[in-house]
Amino acid sequence: MLCRYVSVLGIILVVYLCLGALVFHYIEHPRETEVRDSQRRSIKDFMSNYSCLSRADLEVFMKKMLAAYDQHVRVTTNTTSNDNWDFFSCLLFSLTIVTTIGYGNMSPVTPGGQAFCVLYALVGIPLCGAFIINVGVKLQSPMRKLLVKVCFPKHPKIELYLKNGLFMLVGLLIWLFIPAVVFSAVEKWTYGESLYYCVITMTTVGFGDFVPGQKEKEYREVYRVLLVLWILMGYAWLAMFLSKMTDTLVQVNNTIEDEKRPGKSSTDEDGECYTTTEKGTIEVKVKNEVKGMKEAKDTIMITTTL
């Protein structure tokens, strides 16, 4: 049964991955081609306007600029490059390591930094995982109290689904939809971009195309600390949600198995009814056996007295 279940999940996962690849290819590839052709036209126009510059020199210049950009350093004259490795930037970077987000907007380039990053991740990821799981367990108590106060239909399955649905809705509202409004106002992103960032962060995908706290603003350090707290608490809710969903699936699966398991009702020679499974094992007859033993004991005592 388990092998069949794993096989079905594996097939569904492969189909899902292929479907995602096709959709992303047809959506994003035309845009990539458009940008590439546009940049090639820009280079051609630039070379025609500045004929004194050779194409080889331009290629060398562009490679140097791109190398600096790959290290997230902007060197254009009309923009200021913020320090990437100040304390609060490093705090956010450390969080992306231990939570496995990995935005990619910062990365160590020195051998010492890369070696320390490896050791830091090996210790920090299990530590962060243990913290998030325990916080998620603590959050279950107030959620249970909240769900108890809500009236649900007196039907086990319906009540189970409604409770899980309400739990998911409250979590999405607190950790995704409301933070998206905040990011939209602070970072000047559209609400769709903000919601996209929240989902990508909470699922630890972390593309790095949207990273908050990069622009110079007042209270930038406090903003980044609040961002760290939001990510940690959001992950705790996610861990609690996944645990609750797993328990629900196990409960539903057990219910289905119990309903599929056939049972046969039989009547013994004394006229007592009991139930046996396919293997013929008696599940209900304990009370009758105890009663019979007591009657036999009373009969023996009476016979001995006589």
PDB file of N, CA and C in Angstrom, residues 224-305:
ATOM      1  N   ARG A 224      14.652  46.371   9.099  1.00  0.00           N
ATOM      2  CA  ARG A 224      15.252  45.064   8.816  1.00  0.00           C
ATOM      3  C   ARG A 224      15.093  44.107   9.995  1.00  0.00           C
ATOM      4  N   VAL A 225      15.170  44.616  11.203  1.00  0.00           N
ATOM      5  CA  VAL A 225      14.946  43.766  12.375  1.00  0.00           C
ATOM      6  C   VAL A 225      13.510  43.241  12.385  1.00  0.00           C
ATOM      7  N   LEU A 226      12.555  44.109  12.082  1.00  0.00           N
ATOM      8  CA  LEU A 226      11.154  43.669  11.992  1.00  0.00           C
ATOM      9  C   LEU A 226      10.974  42.647  10.869  1.00  0.00           C
ATOM     10  N   LEU A 227      11.726  42.814   9.802  1.00  0.00           N
ATOM     11  CA  LEU A 227      11.664  41.853   8.702  1.00  0.00           C
ATOM     12  C   LEU A 227      12.146  40.478   9.154  1.00  0.00           C
ATOM     13  N   VAL A 228      13.212  40.454   9.951  1.00  0.00           N
ATOM     14  CA  VAL A 228      13.726  39.185  10.489  1.00  0.00           C
ATOM     15  C   VAL A 228      12.672  38.504  11.354  1.00  0.00           C
ATOM     16  N   LEU A 229      12.016  39.281  12.237  1.00  0.00           N
ATOM     17  CA  LEU A 229      10.982  38.718  13.114  1.00  0.00           C
ATOM     18  C   LEU A 229       9.799  38.194  12.316  1.00  0.00           C
ATOM     19  N   TRP A 230       9.406  38.920  11.273  1.00  0.00           N
ATOM     20  CA  TRP A 230       8.284  38.475  10.433  1.00  0.00           C
ATOM     21  C   TRP A 230       8.600  37.140   9.759  1.00  0.00           C
ATOM     22  N   ILE A 231       9.804  36.993   9.263  1.00  0.00           N
ATOM     23  CA  ILE A 231      10.181  35.745   8.584  1.00  0.00           C
ATOM     24  C   ILE A 231      10.186  34.581   9.568  1.00  0.00           C
ATOM     25  N   LEU A 232      10.760  34.784  10.752  1.00  0.00           N
ATOM     26  CA  LEU A 232      10.830  33.700  11.740  1.00  0.00           C
ATOM     27  C   LEU A 232       9.438  33.277  12.202  1.00  0.00           C
ATOM     28  N   MET A 233       8.587  34.241  12.527  1.00  0.00           N
ATOM     29  CA  MET A 233       7.238  33.900  12.986  1.00  0.00           C
ATOM     30  C   MET A 233       6.409  33.315  11.850  1.00  0.00           C
ATOM     31  N   GLY A 234       6.625  33.804  10.641  1.00  0.00           N
ATOM     32  CA  GLY A 234       5.911  33.234   9.502  1.00  0.00           C
ATOM     33  C   GLY A 234       6.291  31.792   9.254  1.00  0.00           C
ATOM     34  N   TYR A 235       7.555  31.474   9.425  1.00  0.00           N
ATOM     35  CA  TYR A 235       7.991  30.088   9.264  1.00  0.00           C
ATOM     36  C   TYR A 235       7.426  29.201  10.371  1.00  0.00           C
ATOM     37  N   ALA A 236       7.309  29.766  11.572  1.00  0.00           N
ATOM     38  CA  ALA A 236       6.706  28.992  12.666  1.00  0.00           C
ATOM     39  C   ALA A 236       5.257  28.643  12.331  1.00  0.00           C
ATOM     40  N   TRP A 237       4.516  29.627  11.786  1.00  0.00           N
ATOM     41  CA  TRP A 237       3.140  29.334  11.368  1.00  0.00           C
ATOM     42  C   TRP A 237       3.124  28.286  10.254  1.00  0.00           C
ATOM     43  N   LEU A 238       4.060  28.398   9.311  1.00  0.00           N
ATOM     44  CA  LEU A 238       4.106  27.437   8.211  1.00  0.00           C
ATOM     45  C   LEU A 238       4.384  26.032   8.728  1.00  0.00           C
ATOM     46  N   ALA A 239       5.309  25.915   9.690  1.00  0.00           N
ATOM     47  CA  ALA A 239       5.605  24.600  10.268  1.00  0.00           C
ATOM     48  C   ALA A 239       4.378  24.043  10.986  1.00  0.00           C
ATOM     49  N   MET A 240       3.670  24.891  11.721  1.00  0.00           N
ATOM     50  CA  MET A 240       2.457  24.463  12.406  1.00  0.00           C
ATOM     51  C   MET A 240       1.386  24.049  11.405  1.00  0.00           C
ATOM     52  N   PHE A 241       1.265  24.812  10.323  1.00  0.00           N
ATOM     53  CA  PHE A 241       0.275  24.510   9.301  1.00  0.00           C
ATOM     54  C   PHE A 241       0.564  23.170   8.622  1.00  0.00           C
ATOM     55  N   LEU A 242       1.828  22.937   8.254  1.00  0.00           N
ATOM     56  CA  LEU A 242       2.191  21.673   7.614  1.00  0.00           C
ATOM     57  C   LEU A 242       1.978  20.498   8.554  1.00  0.00           C
ATOM     58  N   SER A 243       2.296  20.699   9.844  1.00  0.00           N
ATOM     59  CA  SER A 243       2.072  19.628  10.820  1.00  0.00           C
ATOM     60  C   SER A 243       0.594  19.313  10.957  1.00  0.00           C
ATOM     61  N   LYS A 244      -0.229  20.360  10.975  1.00  0.00           N
ATOM     62  CA  LYS A 244      -1.677  20.163  11.103  1.00  0.00           C
ATOM     63  C   LYS A 244      -2.244  19.487   9.862  1.00  0.00           C
ATOM     64  N   MET A 245      -1.759  19.877   8.696  1.00  0.00           N
ATOM     65  CA  MET A 245      -2.221  19.255   7.463  1.00  0.00           C
ATOM     66  C   MET A 245      -1.810  17.784   7.400  1.00  0.00           C
ATOM     67  N   THR A 246      -0.593  17.494   7.874  1.00  0.00           N
ATOM     68  CA  THR A 246      -0.141  16.101   7.896  1.00  0.00           C
ATOM     69  C   THR A 246      -1.012  15.256   8.814  1.00  0.00           C
ATOM     70  N   ASP A 247      -1.309  15.782  10.002  1.00  0.00           N
ATOM     71  CA  ASP A 247      -2.189  15.060  10.935  1.00  0.00           C
ATOM     72  C   ASP A 247      -3.572  14.851  10.332  1.00  0.00           C
ATOM     73  N   THR A 248      -4.069  15.854   9.623  1.00  0.00           N
ATOM     74  CA  THR A 248      -5.386  15.741   8.999  1.00  0.00           C
ATOM     75  C   THR A 248      -5.396  14.668   7.916  1.00  0.00           C
ATOM     76  N   LEU A 249      -4.357  14.643   7.087  1.00  0.00           N
ATOM     77  CA  LEU A 249      -4.269  13.633   6.036  1.00  0.00           C
ATOM     78  C   LEU A 249      -4.174  12.233   6.614  1.00  0.00           C
ATOM     79  N   VAL A 250      -3.398  12.084   7.684  1.00  0.00           N
ATOM     80  CA  VAL A 250      -3.294  10.776   8.340  1.00  0.00           C
ATOM     81  C   VAL A 250      -4.641  10.357   8.912  1.00  0.00           C
ATOM     82  N   GLN A 251      -5.353  11.300   9.518  1.00  0.00           N
ATOM     83  CA  GLN A 251      -6.665  11.004  10.093  1.00  0.00           C
ATOM     84  C   GLN A 251      -7.666  10.612   9.011  1.00  0.00           C
ATOM     85  N   VAL A 252      -7.673  11.353   7.910  1.00  0.00           N
ATOM     86  CA  VAL A 252      -8.582  11.036   6.807  1.00  0.00           C
ATOM     87  C   VAL A 252      -8.234   9.680   6.205  1.00  0.00           C
ATOM     88  N   ASN A 253      -6.927   9.407   6.046  1.00  0.00           N
ATOM     89  CA  ASN A 253      -6.506   8.131   5.480  1.00  0.00           C
ATOM     90  C   ASN A 253      -6.913   6.965   6.380  1.00  0.00           C
ATOM     91  N   ASN A 254      -6.765   7.143   7.692  1.00  0.00           N
ATOM     92  CA  ASN A 254      -7.180   6.088   8.623  1.00  0.00           C
ATOM     93  C   ASN A 254      -8.682   5.858   8.572  1.00  0.00           C
ATOM     94  N   THR A 255      -9.440   6.949   8.426  1.00  0.00           N
ATOM     95  CA  THR A 255     -10.896   6.814   8.325  1.00  0.00           C
ATOM     96  C   THR A 255     -11.292   6.036   7.077  1.00  0.00           C
ATOM     97  N   ILE A 256     -10.628   6.357   5.961  1.00  0.00           N
ATOM     98  CA  ILE A 256     -10.913   5.647   4.708  1.00  0.00           C
ATOM     99  C   ILE A 256     -10.551   4.177   4.821  1.00  0.00           C
ATOM    100  N   GLU A 257      -9.421   3.875   5.455  1.00  0.00           N
ATOM    101  CA  GLU A 257      -9.006   2.481   5.628  1.00  0.00           C
ATOM    102  C   GLU A 257      -9.989   1.718   6.507  1.00  0.00           C
ATOM    103  N   ASP A 258     -10.482   2.390   7.570  1.00  0.00           N
ATOM    104  CA  ASP A 258     -11.457   1.728   8.450  1.00  0.00           C
ATOM    105  C   ASP A 258     -12.755   1.437   7.708  1.00  0.00           C
ATOM    106  N   GLU A 259     -13.151   2.372   6.829  1.00  0.00           N
ATOM    107  CA  GLU A 259     -14.382   2.145   6.073  1.00  0.00           C
ATOM    108  C   GLU A 259     -14.225   1.046   5.038  1.00  0.00           C
ATOM    109  N   LYS A 260     -13.016   0.900   4.488  1.00  0.00           N
ATOM    110  CA  LYS A 260     -12.780  -0.135   3.477  1.00  0.00           C
ATOM    111  C   LYS A 260     -12.596  -1.515   4.096  1.00  0.00           C
ATOM    112  N   ARG A 261     -12.195  -1.583   5.387  1.00  0.00           N
ATOM    113  CA  ARG A 261     -11.915  -2.871   6.019  1.00  0.00           C
ATOM    114  C   ARG A 261     -13.228  -3.614   6.264  1.00  0.00           C
ATOM    115  N   PRO A 262     -13.437  -4.749   5.590  1.00  0.00           N
ATOM    116  CA  PRO A 262     -14.707  -5.480   5.754  1.00  0.00           C
ATOM    117  C   PRO A 262     -14.758  -6.223   7.078  1.00  0.00           C
ATOM    118  N   GLY A 263     -15.937  -6.328   7.639  1.00  0.00           N
ATOM    119  CA  GLY A 263     -16.139  -7.098   8.853  1.00  0.00           C
ATOM    120  C   GLY A 263     -17.363  -7.982   8.710  1.00  0.00           C
ATOM    121  N   LYS A 264     -17.371  -9.111   9.408  1.00  0.00           N
ATOM    122  CA  LYS A 264     -18.493 -10.052   9.303  1.00  0.00           C
ATOM    123  C   LYS A 264     -19.106 -10.255  10.677  1.00  0.00           C
ATOM    124  N   SER A 265     -20.421 -10.154  10.748  1.00  0.00           N
ATOM    125  CA  SER A 265     -21.132 -10.397  11.994  1.00  0.00           C
ATOM    126  C   SER A 265     -21.531 -11.856  12.065  1.00  0.00           C
ATOM    127  N   SER A 266     -21.262 -12.478  13.208  1.00  0.00           N
ATOM    128  CA  SER A 266     -21.568 -13.896  13.389  1.00  0.00           C
ATOM    129  C   SER A 266     -22.270 -14.079  14.719  1.00  0.00           C
ATOM    130  N   THR A 267     -22.924 -15.202  14.837  1.00  0.00           N
ATOM    131  CA  THR A 267     -23.613 -15.528  16.075  1.00  0.00           C
ATOM    132  C   THR A 267     -23.082 -16.866  16.573  1.00  0.00           C
ATOM    133  N   ASP A 268     -22.686 -16.917  17.845  1.00  0.00           N
ATOM    134  CA  ASP A 268     -22.130 -18.161  18.374  1.00  0.00           C
ATOM    135  C   ASP A 268     -23.252 -19.086  18.825  1.00  0.00           C
ATOM    136  N   GLU A 269     -22.862 -20.202  19.386  1.00  0.00           N
ATOM    137  CA  GLU A 269     -23.834 -21.226  19.754  1.00  0.00           C
ATOM    138  C   GLU A 269     -24.713 -20.805  20.913  1.00  0.00           C
ATOM    139  N   ASP A 270     -24.307 -19.811  21.688  1.00  0.00           N
ATOM    140  CA  ASP A 270     -25.113 -19.311  22.786  1.00  0.00           C
ATOM    141  C   ASP A 270     -26.052 -18.204  22.349  1.00  0.00           C
ATOM    142  N   GLY A 271     -26.014 -17.879  21.045  1.00  0.00           N
ATOM    143  CA  GLY A 271     -26.884 -16.816  20.552  1.00  0.00           C
ATOM    144  C   GLY A 271     -26.314 -15.429  20.710  1.00  0.00           C
ATOM    145  N   GLU A 272     -25.016 -15.321  21.124  1.00  0.00           N
ATOM    146  CA  GLU A 272     -24.386 -14.027  21.293  1.00  0.00           C
ATOM    147  C   GLU A 272     -23.800 -13.580  19.956  1.00  0.00           C
ATOM    148  N   CYS A 273     -23.942 -12.299  19.657  1.00  0.00           N
ATOM    149  CA  CYS A 273     -23.461 -11.757  18.391  1.00  0.00           C
ATOM    150  C   CYS A 273     -22.072 -11.163  18.583  1.00  0.00           C
ATOM    151  N   TYR A 274     -21.170 -11.401  17.649  1.00  0.00           N
ATOM    152  CA  TYR A 274     -19.834 -10.807  17.700  1.00  0.00           C
ATOM    153  C   TYR A 274     -19.379 -10.535  16.274  1.00  0.00           C
ATOM    154  N   THR A 275     -18.268  -9.779  16.143  1.00  0.00           N
ATOM    155  CA  THR A 275     -17.756  -9.371  14.843  1.00  0.00           C
ATOM    156  C   THR A 275     -16.360  -9.913  14.645  1.00  0.00           C
ATOM    157  N   THR A 276     -16.112 -10.441  13.461  1.00  0.00           N
ATOM    158  CA  THR A 276     -14.778 -10.938  13.125  1.00  0.00           C
ATOM    159  C   THR A 276     -14.284 -10.223  11.884  1.00  0.00           C
ATOM    160  N   THR A 277     -12.972 -10.154  11.753  1.00  0.00           N
ATOM    161  CA  THR A 277     -12.374  -9.583  10.557  1.00  0.00           C
ATOM    162  C   THR A 277     -12.203 -10.668   9.520  1.00  0.00           C
ATOM    163  N   GLU A 278     -11.505 -10.349   8.388  1.00  0.00           N
ATOM    164  CA  GLU A 278     -11.289 -11.323   7.331  1.00  0.00           C
ATOM    165  C   GLU A 278     -10.469 -12.503   7.827  1.00  0.00           C
ATOM    166  N   LYS A 279      -9.555 -12.247   8.780  1.00  0.00           N
ATOM    167  CA  LYS A 279      -8.707 -13.323   9.289  1.00  0.00           C
ATOM    168  C   LYS A 279      -9.435 -14.172  10.314  1.00  0.00           C
ATOM    169  N   GLY A 280     -10.637 -13.785  10.686  1.00  0.00           N
ATOM    170  CA  GLY A 280     -11.436 -14.595  11.598  1.00  0.00           C
ATOM    171  C   GLY A 280     -11.146 -14.334  13.055  1.00  0.00           C
ATOM    172  N   THR A 281     -10.452 -13.271  13.390  1.00  0.00           N
ATOM    173  CA  THR A 281     -10.146 -12.972  14.781  1.00  0.00           C
ATOM    174  C   THR A 281     -11.341 -12.302  15.425  1.00  0.00           C
ATOM    175  N   ILE A 282     -11.633 -12.654  16.656  1.00  0.00           N
ATOM    176  CA  ILE A 282     -12.787 -12.107  17.367  1.00  0.00           C
ATOM    177  C   ILE A 282     -12.416 -10.762  17.953  1.00  0.00           C
ATOM    178  N   GLU A 283     -13.190  -9.715  17.610  1.00  0.00           N
ATOM    179  CA  GLU A 283     -12.926  -8.380  18.112  1.00  0.00           C
ATOM    180  C   GLU A 283     -13.811  -8.041  19.308  1.00  0.00           C
ATOM    181  N   VAL A 284     -15.036  -8.557  19.321  1.00  0.00           N
ATOM    182  CA  VAL A 284     -15.947  -8.227  20.414  1.00  0.00           C
ATOM    183  C   VAL A 284     -16.536  -9.510  20.976  1.00  0.00           C
ATOM    184  N   LYS A 285     -16.021  -9.924  22.129  1.00  0.00           N
ATOM    185  CA  LYS A 285     -16.639 -11.042  22.835  1.00  0.00           C
ATOM    186  C   LYS A 285     -16.066 -11.136  24.241  1.00  0.00           C
ATOM    187  N   VAL A 286     -15.400 -10.128  24.682  1.00  0.00           N
ATOM    188  CA  VAL A 286     -14.703 -10.175  25.953  1.00  0.00           C
ATOM    189  C   VAL A 286     -15.680 -10.239  27.109  1.00  0.00           C
ATOM    190  N   LYS A 287     -16.733  -9.423  27.048  1.00  0.00           N
ATOM    191  CA  LYS A 287     -17.691  -9.410  28.151  1.00  0.00           C
ATOM    192  C   LYS A 287     -18.370 -10.749  28.323  1.00  0.00           C
ATOM    193  N   ASN A 288     -18.691 -11.402  27.227  1.00  0.00           N
ATOM    194  CA  ASN A 288     -19.364 -12.702  27.304  1.00  0.00           C
ATOM    195  C   ASN A 288     -18.451 -13.753  27.946  1.00  0.00           C
ATOM    196  N   GLU A 289     -17.145 -13.689  27.590  1.00  0.00           N
ATOM    197  CA  GLU A 289     -16.222 -14.665  28.166  1.00  0.00           C
ATOM    198  C   GLU A 289     -16.068 -14.454  29.665  1.00  0.00           C
ATOM    199  N   VAL A 290     -15.971 -13.180  30.098  1.00  0.00           N
ATOM    200  CA  VAL A 290     -15.855 -12.882  31.522  1.00  0.00           C
ATOM    201  C   VAL A 290     -17.106 -13.347  32.264  1.00  0.00           C
ATOM    202  N   LYS A 291     -18.264 -13.114  31.650  1.00  0.00           N
ATOM    203  CA  LYS A 291     -19.523 -13.547  32.271  1.00  0.00           C
ATOM    204  C   LYS A 291     -19.563 -15.058  32.416  1.00  0.00           C
ATOM    205  N   GLY A 292     -19.106 -15.780  31.399  1.00  0.00           N
ATOM    206  CA  GLY A 292     -19.095 -17.233  31.449  1.00  0.00           C
ATOM    207  C   GLY A 292     -18.170 -17.749  32.528  1.00  0.00           C
ATOM    208  N   MET A 293     -17.000 -17.071  32.680  1.00  0.00           N
ATOM    209  CA  MET A 293     -16.050 -17.501  33.718  1.00  0.00           C
ATOM    210  C   MET A 293     -16.637 -17.309  35.104  1.00  0.00           C
ATOM    211  N   LYS A 294     -17.358 -16.213  35.327  1.00  0.00           N
ATOM    212  CA  LYS A 294     -17.975 -15.987  36.633  1.00  0.00           C
ATOM    213  C   LYS A 294     -19.035 -17.032  36.926  1.00  0.00           C
ATOM    214  N   GLU A 295     -19.863 -17.373  35.912  1.00  0.00           N
ATOM    215  CA  GLU A 295     -20.900 -18.381  36.125  1.00  0.00           C
ATOM    216  C   GLU A 295     -20.285 -19.742  36.437  1.00  0.00           C
ATOM    217  N   ALA A 296     -19.202 -20.075  35.746  1.00  0.00           N
ATOM    218  CA  ALA A 296     -18.534 -21.356  36.014  1.00  0.00           C
ATOM    219  C   ALA A 296     -17.970 -21.389  37.411  1.00  0.00           C
ATOM    220  N   LYS A 297     -17.392 -20.261  37.866  1.00  0.00           N
ATOM    221  CA  LYS A 297     -16.835 -20.200  39.209  1.00  0.00           C
ATOM    222  C   LYS A 297     -17.923 -20.372  40.263  1.00  0.00           C
ATOM    223  N   ASP A 298     -19.095 -19.736  40.052  1.00  0.00           N
ATOM    224  CA  ASP A 298     -20.205 -19.870  41.008  1.00  0.00           C
ATOM    225  C   ASP A 298     -20.695 -21.323  41.056  1.00  0.00           C
ATOM    226  N   THR A 299     -20.747 -21.976  39.927  1.00  0.00           N
ATOM    227  CA  THR A 299     -21.207 -23.382  39.872  1.00  0.00           C
ATOM    228  C   THR A 299     -20.259 -24.275  40.658  1.00  0.00           C
ATOM    229  N   ILE A 300     -18.948 -24.040  40.508  1.00  0.00           N
ATOM    230  CA  ILE A 300     -17.964 -24.851  41.232  1.00  0.00           C
ATOM    231  C   ILE A 300     -18.079 -24.649  42.715  1.00  0.00           C
ATOM    232  N   MET A 301     -18.285 -23.387  43.152  1.00  0.00           N
ATOM    233  CA  MET A 301     -18.428 -23.101  44.596  1.00  0.00           C
ATOM    234  C   MET A 301     -19.650 -23.767  45.169  1.00  0.00           C
ATOM    235  N   ILE A 302     -20.803 -23.760  44.425  1.00  0.00           N
ATOM    236  CA  ILE A 302     -22.009 -24.400  44.910  1.00  0.00           C
ATOM    237  C   ILE A 302     -21.836 -25.902  45.023  1.00  0.00           C
ATOM    238  N   THR A 303     -21.214 -26.502  44.020  1.00  0.00           N
ATOM    239  CA  THR A 303     -20.986 -27.955  44.043  1.00  0.00           C
ATOM    240  C   THR A 303     -20.100 -28.349  45.210  1.00  0.00           C
ATOM    241  N   THR A 304     -19.081 -27.574  45.510  1.00  0.00           N
ATOM    242  CA  THR A 304     -18.159 -27.872  46.614  1.00  0.00           C
ATOM    243  C   THR A 304     -18.893 -27.790  47.946  1.00  0.00           C
ATOM    244  N   THR A 305     -19.794 -26.796  48.072  1.00  0.00           N
ATOM    245  CA  THR A 305     -20.553 -26.641  49.305  1.00  0.00           C
ATOM    246  C   THR A 305     -21.472 -27.835  49.549  1.00  0.00           C
TER     247      THR A 305
END
